Amino acid sequence: MEGEINSSLEYTPTWIVASVCFVIVLISLCAARGIHHLGKVLEHKGQEELNEALEKLKEELMLLGFISLLLTAFQGFISRMCIPTHLSYTMLPCKRGTVSSNGSEHYSNLATNNRRRLLSEDTNSGHCLHEGKVQLISLEALHQLHIFIFVLAIFHVIFCVSTMVLGGVRIRQWKVWEDSIKEEISRGESADPTKRNAPAYDNNKFLKQRTQGFWRKAEAVSWLISFFKQFYGSVNRSDYIELRKGFIKEHCRQNPKFDFHKYIVRTLESDFKKIVSISWYLWVFVVVFLLLNVAGWHSYFWLSFLPVILLLFVGAKLEHIITSLAQDAVESKINNREAQQVTEMTRDNSEAHNVVEKNAEDHEVPRVKPSDKHFWFSSPDIVLDLLQFILFQNSFEIAFFVWILCIYGFNSCIMEKPGFIITRLVMGVIVQVLCSYCTIPLYALVTQVR
């Protein structure tokens, strides 16, 4: 008892207290000033979308800090709350008396190994025992919950940064295509200034890749091809050229040299603001996940498949949208030809010739036309919400794994079998890389043709 009293702040040397406070304040100030200067740099470079995303990230970190502050302020009140004893045996993450591979009892030893129990906890526990009940949650558990919030905040930042970096790397690869298109347009203008709006490339390759073959018309086959397409060359040069052409024809017909690549980069940065935010339904998911983490249910393992399944489904949907746009372009060309034939039959030859000549530019080559109809419920935002959920859930699972590893060790019953651990980690890495490098850039490109 005397050792516990002497270890309190009242009997701690002042130089230790001052040193610890100095280090904490210094780290906090460095982090705050670093974020502030990063925002100034983004603002100076004119990257307003990234600056807004940074502000959104600061808001989320502040929210996590506020949650931690509430736990600290009310930990005494919460630890004094009592519940009937039988409720403390319901839905346990680890069964009481569960023995690990090294023979130790997780509940009684690992959770408290190398950590000091507070004197006030004994007092609160005795208060509940006097009433024939048990504590709602101990101070030790609240302390571990503090650590989990801290780990979650760190991994949320790390995954957000990696998402932006990988997505930026992928989109920068498209810059070569944008430059080559502008060079082709410039050469066309130099050769014949009257054809400045004429396409400097054809889309036969795009249409062949996306629509050629009778079997492609089958919906199931088309979806299957789109599913595998997301793994290899999700966006190739012909895709980029035709989607760019559709955007130019719809929004800036008189400016064929419009920097479409720069516009896509700004779009990615704008989408990033949504991705870094933690919406209310994501917090609901966290609560549900913690609720279902019951011994024997293996919910941690099964839920790790959720982001993988959703990501593959979203990626296939985006690829299928590009295919659908190509099919619409071909059908539009066929309908235009039929309309021209009807016109030729109902008008004299001279008028029909003028009509055909006037519409030759639009009907000679089928082009992609913007449309929202191919998205679920005609709303591209649904796809972005799914991507936000996928990335958050993935970062949450990795953070949860690191937290369990740091607090309870590798042999904790919550960790389950090594095979489950390896599977979760591998899927987490795959989801992060595939979503950041392939799916999010693909979404930024596809949503512009609308």
CSV table of C-alpha atoms in Angstrom, one decimal:
chain,number,residue,atom,x,y,z
A,1,MET,CA,0.0,0.0,0.0
A,2,GLU,CA,2.8,2.4,0.9
A,3,GLY,CA,4.5,1.7,-2.5
A,4,GLU,CA,1.3,2.7,-4.3
A,5,ILE,CA,1.0,5.9,-2.3
A,6,ASN,CA,4.6,6.9,-2.8
A,7,SER,CA,4.2,6.3,-6.6
A,8,SER,CA,1.5,9.0,-6.8
A,9,LEU,CA,2.1,12.5,-8.2
A,10,GLU,CA,2.4,13.9,-4.6
A,11,TYR,CA,5.5,11.9,-4.0
A,12,THR,CA,7.1,12.1,-7.5
A,13,PRO,CA,10.2,14.3,-7.8
A,14,THR,CA,9.4,17.6,-9.4
A,15,TRP,CA,12.2,17.3,-12.0
A,16,ILE,CA,10.5,14.1,-13.3
A,17,VAL,CA,7.1,15.8,-13.6
A,18,ALA,CA,8.6,18.9,-15.3
A,19,SER,CA,10.7,16.7,-17.7
A,20,VAL,CA,7.7,14.6,-18.7
A,21,CYS,CA,5.5,17.6,-19.2
A,22,PHE,CA,8.2,19.4,-21.2
A,23,VAL,CA,8.6,16.5,-23.6
A,24,ILE,CA,4.9,16.1,-24.1
A,25,VAL,CA,4.4,19.8,-24.7
A,26,LEU,CA,7.4,19.9,-27.1
A,27,ILE,CA,6.1,17.0,-29.2
A,28,SER,CA,2.6,18.5,-29.3
A,29,LEU,CA,3.9,22.0,-30.3
A,30,CYS,CA,6.1,20.5,-33.0
A,31,ALA,CA,3.2,18.5,-34.4
A,32,ALA,CA,0.9,21.5,-34.4
A,33,ARG,CA,3.4,23.8,-36.0
A,34,GLY,CA,4.3,21.2,-38.5
A,35,ILE,CA,0.7,20.9,-39.6
A,36,HIS,CA,0.4,24.6,-39.7
A,37,HIS,CA,3.4,25.1,-41.9
A,38,LEU,CA,2.3,22.3,-44.2
A,39,GLY,CA,-1.1,24.1,-44.6
A,40,LYS,CA,0.8,27.3,-45.5
A,41,VAL,CA,2.9,25.5,-48.1
A,42,LEU,CA,-0.2,24.0,-49.7
A,43,GLU,CA,-1.9,27.4,-49.7
A,44,HIS,CA,1.1,29.0,-51.2
A,45,LYS,CA,1.2,26.5,-54.0
A,46,GLY,CA,-2.5,27.0,-54.7
A,47,GLN,CA,-3.5,23.5,-53.7
A,48,GLU,CA,-6.7,24.6,-51.9
A,49,GLU,CA,-8.3,21.2,-52.0
A,50,LEU,CA,-5.3,19.5,-50.2
A,51,ASN,CA,-5.3,22.4,-47.7
A,52,GLU,CA,-9.0,21.8,-47.0
A,53,ALA,CA,-8.3,18.0,-46.7
A,54,LEU,CA,-5.6,18.8,-44.2
A,55,GLU,CA,-8.1,21.0,-42.2
A,56,LYS,CA,-10.5,18.1,-42.3
A,57,LEU,CA,-7.9,15.8,-41.0
A,58,LYS,CA,-7.1,18.2,-38.1
A,59,GLU,CA,-10.8,18.2,-37.2
A,60,GLU,CA,-10.9,14.4,-37.0
A,61,LEU,CA,-7.8,14.4,-34.8
A,62,MET,CA,-9.3,17.0,-32.6
A,63,LEU,CA,-12.5,14.8,-32.3
A,64,LEU,CA,-10.4,11.9,-31.3
A,65,GLY,CA,-8.5,14.0,-28.8
A,66,PHE,CA,-11.9,15.3,-27.4
A,67,ILE,CA,-13.1,11.7,-27.0
A,68,SER,CA,-9.9,10.9,-25.1
A,69,LEU,CA,-10.3,14.0,-23.0
A,70,LEU,CA,-13.9,12.9,-22.0
A,71,LEU,CA,-12.6,9.5,-21.0
A,72,THR,CA,-10.0,11.1,-18.8
A,73,ALA,CA,-12.3,13.6,-17.2
A,74,PHE,CA,-15.0,11.1,-16.4
A,75,GLN,CA,-12.9,8.0,-15.7
A,76,GLY,CA,-13.5,8.3,-12.0
A,77,PHE,CA,-17.3,8.6,-12.5
A,78,ILE,CA,-17.4,5.8,-15.0
A,79,SER,CA,-15.3,3.5,-12.8
A,80,ARG,CA,-17.6,4.0,-9.9
A,81,MET,CA,-20.6,2.7,-11.9
A,82,CYS,CA,-21.7,-0.7,-10.9
A,83,ILE,CA,-23.5,-3.5,-12.7
A,84,PRO,CA,-24.8,-7.0,-11.6
A,85,THR,CA,-22.1,-9.6,-11.5
A,86,HIS,CA,-23.8,-11.9,-14.1
A,87,LEU,CA,-23.6,-9.2,-16.7
A,88,SER,CA,-19.8,-9.1,-16.5
A,89,TYR,CA,-19.7,-12.7,-17.8
A,90,THR,CA,-21.7,-11.8,-21.0
A,91,MET,CA,-20.1,-11.4,-24.4
A,92,LEU,CA,-16.4,-11.6,-23.3
A,93,PRO,CA,-13.7,-11.1,-25.9
A,94,CYS,CA,-11.7,-13.7,-24.0
A,95,LYS,CA,-13.2,-16.4,-21.7
A,96,ARG,CA,-12.2,-16.2,-18.1
A,97,GLY,CA,-9.4,-18.6,-17.4
A,98,THR,CA,-8.4,-18.9,-21.1
A,99,VAL,CA,-4.8,-20.2,-21.2
A,100,SER,CA,-2.4,-19.1,-23.8
A,101,SER,CA,0.3,-21.2,-25.5
A,102,ASN,CA,2.8,-20.2,-22.8
A,103,GLY,CA,0.5,-21.3,-20.0
A,104,SER,CA,-0.4,-17.8,-18.6
A,105,GLU,CA,-4.0,-16.7,-17.9
A,106,HIS,CA,-4.8,-13.7,-20.2
A,107,TYR,CA,-7.5,-12.3,-18.0
A,108,SER,CA,-5.6,-12.2,-14.8
A,109,ASN,CA,-2.0,-11.8,-15.9
A,110,LEU,CA,-1.3,-10.5,-19.4
A,111,ALA,CA,-3.8,-7.6,-19.2
A,112,THR,CA,-2.0,-6.3,-16.1
A,113,ASN,CA,1.6,-7.3,-16.7
A,114,ASN,CA,4.2,-4.6,-16.1
A,115,ARG,CA,1.5,-2.0,-15.3
A,116,ARG,CA,0.7,-0.4,-12.0
A,117,ARG,CA,-2.8,-0.5,-10.5
A,118,LEU,CA,-4.1,2.8,-9.2
A,119,LEU,CA,-5.2,3.0,-5.5
A,120,SER,CA,-8.5,4.6,-6.5
A,121,GLU,CA,-9.4,1.5,-8.5
A,122,ASP,CA,-9.2,-0.6,-5.5
A,123,THR,CA,-11.5,1.9,-3.7
A,124,ASN,CA,-14.1,1.9,-6.6
A,125,SER,CA,-14.0,-1.9,-6.8
A,126,GLY,CA,-14.6,-2.2,-3.1
A,127,HIS,CA,-17.5,0.2,-3.4
A,128,CYS,CA,-19.2,-2.1,-5.9
A,129,LEU,CA,-18.3,-5.2,-4.0
A,130,HIS,CA,-20.0,-3.7,-0.9
A,131,GLU,CA,-23.2,-3.5,-3.0
A,132,GLY,CA,-22.8,-7.0,-4.3
A,133,LYS,CA,-22.0,-5.8,-7.8
A,134,VAL,CA,-18.9,-5.3,-10.0
A,135,GLN,CA,-17.4,-2.3,-11.7
A,136,LEU,CA,-18.8,-1.3,-15.1
A,137,ILE,CA,-15.3,-0.8,-16.4
A,138,SER,CA,-12.0,-0.6,-14.5
A,139,LEU,CA,-9.5,2.3,-14.7
A,140,GLU,CA,-7.1,-0.2,-16.3
A,141,ALA,CA,-9.5,-0.9,-19.1
A,142,LEU,CA,-10.1,2.9,-19.5
A,143,HIS,CA,-6.4,3.4,-19.8
A,144,GLN,CA,-6.1,0.8,-22.5
A,145,LEU,CA,-9.0,2.4,-24.3
A,146,HIS,CA,-7.1,5.7,-24.2
A,147,ILE,CA,-4.2,3.9,-25.9
A,148,PHE,CA,-6.5,2.4,-28.6
A,149,ILE,CA,-7.8,5.9,-29.5
A,150,PHE,CA,-4.2,7.1,-29.8
A,151,VAL,CA,-3.2,4.2,-32.0
A,152,LEU,CA,-6.3,4.7,-34.1
A,153,ALA,CA,-5.5,8.4,-34.7
A,154,ILE,CA,-1.9,7.5,-35.7
A,155,PHE,CA,-2.9,4.9,-38.2
A,156,HIS,CA,-5.7,7.1,-39.6
A,157,VAL,CA,-3.1,9.7,-40.4
A,158,ILE,CA,-0.7,7.2,-41.8
A,159,PHE,CA,-3.3,5.5,-44.1
A,160,CYS,CA,-4.6,8.9,-45.3
A,161,VAL,CA,-1.1,10.0,-46.3
A,162,SER,CA,-0.3,6.7,-48.0
A,163,THR,CA,-3.7,6.9,-49.9
A,164,MET,CA,-2.8,10.4,-51.2
A,165,VAL,CA,0.7,9.4,-52.1
A,166,LEU,CA,-0.2,6.2,-54.0
A,167,GLY,CA,-3.1,7.9,-55.8
A,168,GLY,CA,-0.9,10.8,-56.8
A,169,VAL,CA,1.8,8.4,-58.1
A,170,ARG,CA,-0.7,6.6,-60.2
A,171,ILE,CA,-2.3,9.8,-61.7
A,172,ARG,CA,1.1,11.3,-62.5
A,173,GLN,CA,1.7,8.4,-64.8
A,174,TRP,CA,-1.1,9.7,-67.0
A,175,LYS,CA,0.7,13.0,-67.5
A,176,VAL,CA,2.7,11.3,-70.4
A,177,TRP,CA,-0.6,10.6,-72.2
A,178,GLU,CA,-1.9,14.1,-71.7
A,179,ASP,CA,1.3,15.6,-73.2
A,180,SER,CA,1.2,13.3,-76.2
A,181,ILE,CA,-2.4,14.2,-76.9
A,182,LYS,CA,-1.6,17.9,-76.9
A,183,GLU,CA,1.4,17.3,-79.2
A,184,GLU,CA,-0.9,15.5,-81.7
A,185,ILE,CA,-3.4,18.3,-81.6
A,186,SER,CA,-0.6,20.9,-82.1
A,187,ARG,CA,0.7,19.0,-85.1
A,188,GLY,CA,-2.9,18.7,-86.5
A,189,GLU,CA,-3.4,22.5,-86.1
A,190,SER,CA,0.0,23.2,-87.9
A,191,ALA,CA,-0.9,21.0,-90.8
A,192,ASP,CA,-4.5,22.3,-91.3
A,193,PRO,CA,-5.7,25.1,-89.0
A,194,THR,CA,-9.2,24.6,-90.1
A,195,LYS,CA,-9.3,21.2,-88.3
A,196,ARG,CA,-8.4,22.4,-84.8
A,197,ASN,CA,-11.4,20.7,-83.4
A,198,ALA,CA,-11.0,17.5,-85.2
A,199,PRO,CA,-9.8,14.5,-83.2
A,200,ALA,CA,-6.1,14.0,-83.4
A,201,TYR,CA,-6.5,10.2,-82.7
A,202,ASP,CA,-9.0,7.5,-83.4
A,203,ASN,CA,-10.9,5.4,-80.9
A,204,ASN,CA,-10.9,2.1,-82.7
A,205,LYS,CA,-8.6,0.5,-80.1
A,206,PHE,CA,-10.8,1.7,-77.3
A,207,LEU,CA,-14.0,0.4,-78.9
A,208,LYS,CA,-12.4,-3.0,-79.8
A,209,GLN,CA,-11.1,-3.5,-76.3
A,210,ARG,CA,-14.4,-2.6,-74.7
A,211,THR,CA,-17.1,-3.7,-77.1
A,212,GLN,CA,-15.7,-6.1,-79.8
A,213,GLY,CA,-17.1,-9.6,-79.7
A,214,PHE,CA,-20.7,-10.9,-79.4
A,215,TRP,CA,-20.0,-12.5,-76.0
A,216,ARG,CA,-19.2,-9.1,-74.5
A,217,LYS,CA,-22.9,-8.1,-74.8
A,218,ALA,CA,-23.7,-10.7,-72.2
A,219,GLU,CA,-24.0,-8.8,-68.8
A,220,ALA,CA,-22.5,-11.6,-66.8
A,221,VAL,CA,-19.5,-11.9,-69.1
A,222,SER,CA,-19.1,-8.1,-69.2
A,223,TRP,CA,-19.0,-7.9,-65.4
A,224,LEU,CA,-16.5,-10.8,-65.2
A,225,ILE,CA,-14.1,-9.0,-67.6
A,226,SER,CA,-14.5,-5.8,-65.7
A,227,PHE,CA,-13.7,-7.7,-62.5
A,228,PHE,CA,-10.3,-8.9,-63.8
A,229,LYS,CA,-9.6,-5.7,-65.7
A,230,GLN,CA,-9.1,-3.8,-62.4
A,231,PHE,CA,-6.0,-5.9,-61.6
A,232,TYR,CA,-4.0,-5.2,-64.8
A,233,GLY,CA,-4.0,-1.9,-66.5
A,234,SER,CA,-7.2,-0.6,-65.0
A,235,VAL,CA,-6.8,2.5,-67.1
A,236,ASN,CA,-4.8,2.3,-70.3
A,237,ARG,CA,-3.9,5.0,-72.9
A,238,SER,CA,-7.0,4.4,-75.1
A,239,ASP,CA,-9.3,4.6,-72.1
A,240,TYR,CA,-7.8,7.9,-71.0
A,241,ILE,CA,-7.9,9.4,-74.5
A,242,GLU,CA,-11.6,8.6,-75.0
A,243,LEU,CA,-12.7,9.7,-71.6
A,244,ARG,CA,-10.8,12.9,-72.0
A,245,LYS,CA,-12.3,13.4,-75.4
A,246,GLY,CA,-15.8,12.9,-74.0
A,247,PHE,CA,-15.2,15.4,-71.3
A,248,ILE,CA,-13.8,18.0,-73.8
A,249,LYS,CA,-16.7,17.6,-76.2
A,250,GLU,CA,-19.2,18.1,-73.4
A,251,HIS,CA,-17.7,20.8,-71.3
A,252,CYS,CA,-15.0,22.7,-73.4
A,253,ARG,CA,-15.5,22.0,-77.0
A,254,GLN,CA,-13.6,25.1,-78.1
A,255,ASN,CA,-10.5,24.3,-76.1
A,256,PRO,CA,-9.1,20.9,-77.2
A,257,LYS,CA,-5.9,21.6,-75.4
A,258,PHE,CA,-7.6,21.8,-72.0
A,259,ASP,CA,-5.4,20.3,-69.3
A,260,PHE,CA,-7.5,17.3,-68.4
A,261,HIS,CA,-4.8,15.7,-66.3
A,262,LYS,CA,-4.5,18.8,-64.1
A,263,TYR,CA,-8.3,18.7,-63.7
A,264,ILE,CA,-8.2,15.0,-62.6
A,265,VAL,CA,-5.5,15.9,-60.0
A,266,ARG,CA,-7.7,18.6,-58.5
A,267,THR,CA,-10.6,16.1,-58.5
A,268,LEU,CA,-8.5,13.6,-56.6
A,269,GLU,CA,-7.6,16.2,-54.1
A,270,SER,CA,-11.2,17.2,-53.7
A,271,ASP,CA,-12.2,13.5,-53.2
A,272,PHE,CA,-9.5,13.2,-50.6
A,273,LYS,CA,-11.4,15.6,-48.4
A,274,LYS,CA,-14.2,13.1,-48.2
A,275,ILE,CA,-11.9,10.1,-47.7
A,276,VAL,CA,-10.0,11.5,-44.7
A,277,SER,CA,-13.2,12.4,-42.8
A,278,ILE,CA,-14.8,10.0,-40.4
A,279,SER,CA,-18.5,10.1,-40.9
A,280,TRP,CA,-21.0,9.2,-38.2
A,281,TYR,CA,-21.8,5.8,-39.7
A,282,LEU,CA,-18.1,4.9,-39.5
A,283,TRP,CA,-18.3,5.5,-35.7
A,284,VAL,CA,-21.4,3.3,-35.6
A,285,PHE,CA,-19.3,0.6,-37.4
A,286,VAL,CA,-16.6,0.9,-34.7
A,287,VAL,CA,-19.1,0.4,-31.9
A,288,VAL,CA,-20.7,-2.6,-33.7
A,289,PHE,CA,-17.3,-4.1,-34.3
A,290,LEU,CA,-16.3,-3.8,-30.6
A,291,LEU,CA,-19.7,-5.2,-29.7
A,292,LEU,CA,-19.3,-8.3,-31.9
A,293,ASN,CA,-15.7,-9.0,-30.8
A,294,VAL,CA,-16.9,-12.0,-28.7
A,295,ALA,CA,-14.8,-15.1,-27.9
A,296,GLY,CA,-15.5,-17.9,-30.3
A,297,TRP,CA,-17.2,-15.7,-33.0
A,298,HIS,CA,-14.0,-14.8,-34.8
A,299,SER,CA,-15.6,-11.6,-35.9
A,300,TYR,CA,-12.2,-9.9,-36.2
A,301,PHE,CA,-11.2,-12.5,-38.8
A,302,TRP,CA,-14.5,-12.5,-40.8
A,303,LEU,CA,-14.9,-8.7,-40.9
A,304,SER,CA,-11.5,-8.4,-42.4
A,305,PHE,CA,-12.9,-9.8,-45.6
A,306,LEU,CA,-15.5,-7.0,-45.8
A,307,PRO,CA,-13.2,-4.3,-47.2
A,308,VAL,CA,-11.7,-6.7,-49.8
A,309,ILE,CA,-15.2,-7.8,-51.0
A,310,LEU,CA,-16.4,-4.2,-51.3
A,311,LEU,CA,-13.3,-3.0,-53.0
A,312,LEU,CA,-13.4,-5.7,-55.6
A,313,PHE,CA,-17.0,-5.0,-56.2
A,314,VAL,CA,-16.5,-1.2,-56.5
A,315,GLY,CA,-13.5,-1.7,-58.8
A,316,ALA,CA,-15.5,-4.0,-61.1
A,317,LYS,CA,-18.3,-1.5,-61.2
A,318,LEU,CA,-16.1,1.4,-62.3
A,319,GLU,CA,-14.5,-0.7,-65.0
A,320,HIS,CA,-18.0,-1.8,-66.1
A,321,ILE,CA,-19.0,1.9,-66.3
A,322,ILE,CA,-16.3,2.5,-68.9
A,323,THR,CA,-17.4,-0.5,-70.9
A,324,SER,CA,-21.0,0.7,-70.7
A,325,LEU,CA,-19.9,4.2,-72.0
A,326,ALA,CA,-18.2,2.5,-74.9
A,327,GLN,CA,-21.2,0.4,-75.7
A,328,ASP,CA,-23.4,3.5,-75.6
A,329,ALA,CA,-21.1,5.2,-78.0
A,330,VAL,CA,-21.4,2.4,-80.5
A,331,GLU,CA,-25.2,2.3,-80.2
A,332,SER,CA,-25.3,6.0,-80.6
A,333,LYS,CA,-23.3,5.7,-83.8
A,334,ILE,CA,-25.7,3.0,-85.2
A,335,ASN,CA,-28.8,5.1,-84.3
A,336,ASN,CA,-27.2,8.2,-86.0
A,337,ARG,CA,-26.6,6.2,-89.2
A,338,GLU,CA,-30.2,5.0,-89.2
A,339,ALA,CA,-31.4,8.5,-88.7
A,340,GLN,CA,-29.3,9.7,-91.6
A,341,GLN,CA,-30.6,7.0,-93.9
A,342,VAL,CA,-34.2,8.1,-93.0
A,343,THR,CA,-33.2,11.7,-93.7
A,344,GLU,CA,-31.8,10.8,-97.1
A,345,MET,CA,-35.0,8.9,-98.0
A,346,THR,CA,-37.3,11.9,-97.1
A,347,ARG,CA,-35.3,14.8,-98.5
A,348,ASP,CA,-33.8,15.5,-101.9
A,349,ASN,CA,-30.2,14.6,-102.5
A,350,SER,CA,-28.8,18.1,-102.0
A,351,GLU,CA,-30.4,18.6,-98.6
A,352,ALA,CA,-29.4,15.2,-97.4
A,353,HIS,CA,-25.8,15.9,-98.5
A,354,ASN,CA,-25.7,19.1,-96.5
A,355,VAL,CA,-27.1,17.3,-93.4
A,356,VAL,CA,-24.6,14.5,-93.6
A,357,GLU,CA,-21.7,17.0,-94.2
A,358,LYS,CA,-22.9,19.2,-91.3
A,359,ASN,CA,-23.0,16.3,-88.8
A,360,ALA,CA,-20.0,14.4,-90.2
A,361,GLU,CA,-17.8,15.5,-87.3
A,362,ASP,CA,-20.1,14.3,-84.6
A,363,HIS,CA,-21.2,11.1,-86.3
A,364,GLU,CA,-18.1,9.9,-88.1
A,365,VAL,CA,-16.5,8.6,-84.9
A,366,PRO,CA,-18.6,7.4,-82.0
A,367,ARG,CA,-17.6,9.3,-78.8
A,368,VAL,CA,-18.2,8.8,-75.1
A,369,LYS,CA,-21.0,10.9,-73.8
A,370,PRO,CA,-21.2,11.9,-70.1
A,371,SER,CA,-23.9,10.2,-68.0
A,372,ASP,CA,-24.7,9.4,-64.4
A,373,LYS,CA,-27.1,6.6,-65.3
A,374,HIS,CA,-24.5,3.9,-65.0
A,375,PHE,CA,-23.7,4.6,-61.3
A,376,TRP,CA,-25.8,3.1,-58.6
A,377,PHE,CA,-29.0,5.1,-58.2
A,378,SER,CA,-27.4,7.5,-60.7
A,379,SER,CA,-25.2,8.8,-57.8
A,380,PRO,CA,-21.4,8.7,-58.0
A,381,ASP,CA,-21.2,9.8,-54.4
A,382,ILE,CA,-22.3,6.3,-53.3
A,383,VAL,CA,-19.1,4.9,-54.7
A,384,LEU,CA,-17.1,7.5,-52.8
A,385,ASP,CA,-18.9,6.7,-49.6
A,386,LEU,CA,-18.0,3.0,-50.1
A,387,LEU,CA,-14.3,3.9,-50.7
A,388,GLN,CA,-14.3,6.0,-47.6
A,389,PHE,CA,-15.7,3.1,-45.6
A,390,ILE,CA,-13.2,0.6,-47.1
A,391,LEU,CA,-10.2,2.7,-46.2
A,392,PHE,CA,-11.4,3.6,-42.7
A,393,GLN,CA,-12.3,0.0,-41.9
A,394,ASN,CA,-9.0,-1.2,-43.2
A,395,SER,CA,-7.0,1.3,-41.1
A,396,PHE,CA,-9.2,0.5,-38.1
A,397,GLU,CA,-8.4,-3.2,-38.3
A,398,ILE,CA,-4.7,-2.6,-38.6
A,399,ALA,CA,-4.8,-0.2,-35.7
A,400,PHE,CA,-6.8,-2.7,-33.6
A,401,PHE,CA,-4.2,-5.4,-34.4
A,402,VAL,CA,-1.3,-3.1,-33.3
A,403,TRP,CA,-3.1,-2.1,-30.2
A,404,ILE,CA,-3.8,-5.8,-29.2
A,405,LEU,CA,-0.1,-6.6,-29.9
A,406,CYS,CA,1.2,-3.7,-27.7
A,407,ILE,CA,-1.2,-4.1,-24.8
A,408,TYR,CA,-1.8,-7.9,-24.5
A,409,GLY,CA,1.0,-9.5,-26.6
A,410,PHE,CA,1.1,-11.8,-29.6
A,411,ASN,CA,-0.3,-14.8,-27.5
A,412,SER,CA,-3.5,-13.0,-26.5
A,413,CYS,CA,-6.7,-14.9,-27.2
A,414,ILE,CA,-8.0,-11.9,-29.1
A,415,MET,CA,-5.2,-12.4,-31.6
A,416,GLU,CA,-6.5,-15.9,-32.4
A,417,LYS,CA,-4.5,-18.2,-34.6
A,418,PRO,CA,-1.3,-17.2,-36.4
A,419,GLY,CA,-2.9,-18.1,-39.7
A,420,PHE,CA,-5.8,-15.7,-39.1
A,421,ILE,CA,-3.3,-12.9,-38.2
A,422,ILE,CA,-1.2,-13.4,-41.4
A,423,THR,CA,-4.4,-13.4,-43.5
A,424,ARG,CA,-5.7,-10.2,-42.0
A,425,LEU,CA,-2.4,-8.4,-42.4
A,426,VAL,CA,-1.9,-9.5,-46.0
A,427,MET,CA,-5.5,-8.5,-46.9
A,428,GLY,CA,-5.0,-5.2,-45.2
A,429,VAL,CA,-1.9,-4.4,-47.3
A,430,ILE,CA,-3.6,-5.5,-50.5
A,431,VAL,CA,-6.7,-3.4,-49.8
A,432,GLN,CA,-4.6,-0.3,-49.0
A,433,VAL,CA,-2.4,-0.6,-52.1
A,434,LEU,CA,-5.2,-1.6,-54.6
A,435,CYS,CA,-7.6,1.0,-53.3
A,436,SER,CA,-5.1,3.9,-53.2
A,437,TYR,CA,-3.2,3.1,-56.4
A,438,CYS,CA,-5.9,1.7,-58.7
A,439,THR,CA,-9.5,2.2,-57.5
A,440,ILE,CA,-9.5,5.8,-56.3
A,441,PRO,CA,-7.6,7.2,-59.4
A,442,LEU,CA,-10.1,5.2,-61.5
A,443,TYR,CA,-13.0,6.8,-59.7
A,444,ALA,CA,-11.5,10.3,-60.1
A,445,LEU,CA,-11.3,9.6,-63.9
A,446,VAL,CA,-14.6,7.9,-64.4
A,447,THR,CA,-16.7,10.5,-62.5
A,448,GLN,CA,-15.5,13.3,-64.8
A,449,VAL,CA,-17.3,11.8,-67.7
A,450,ARG,CA,-20.7,12.6,-66.3
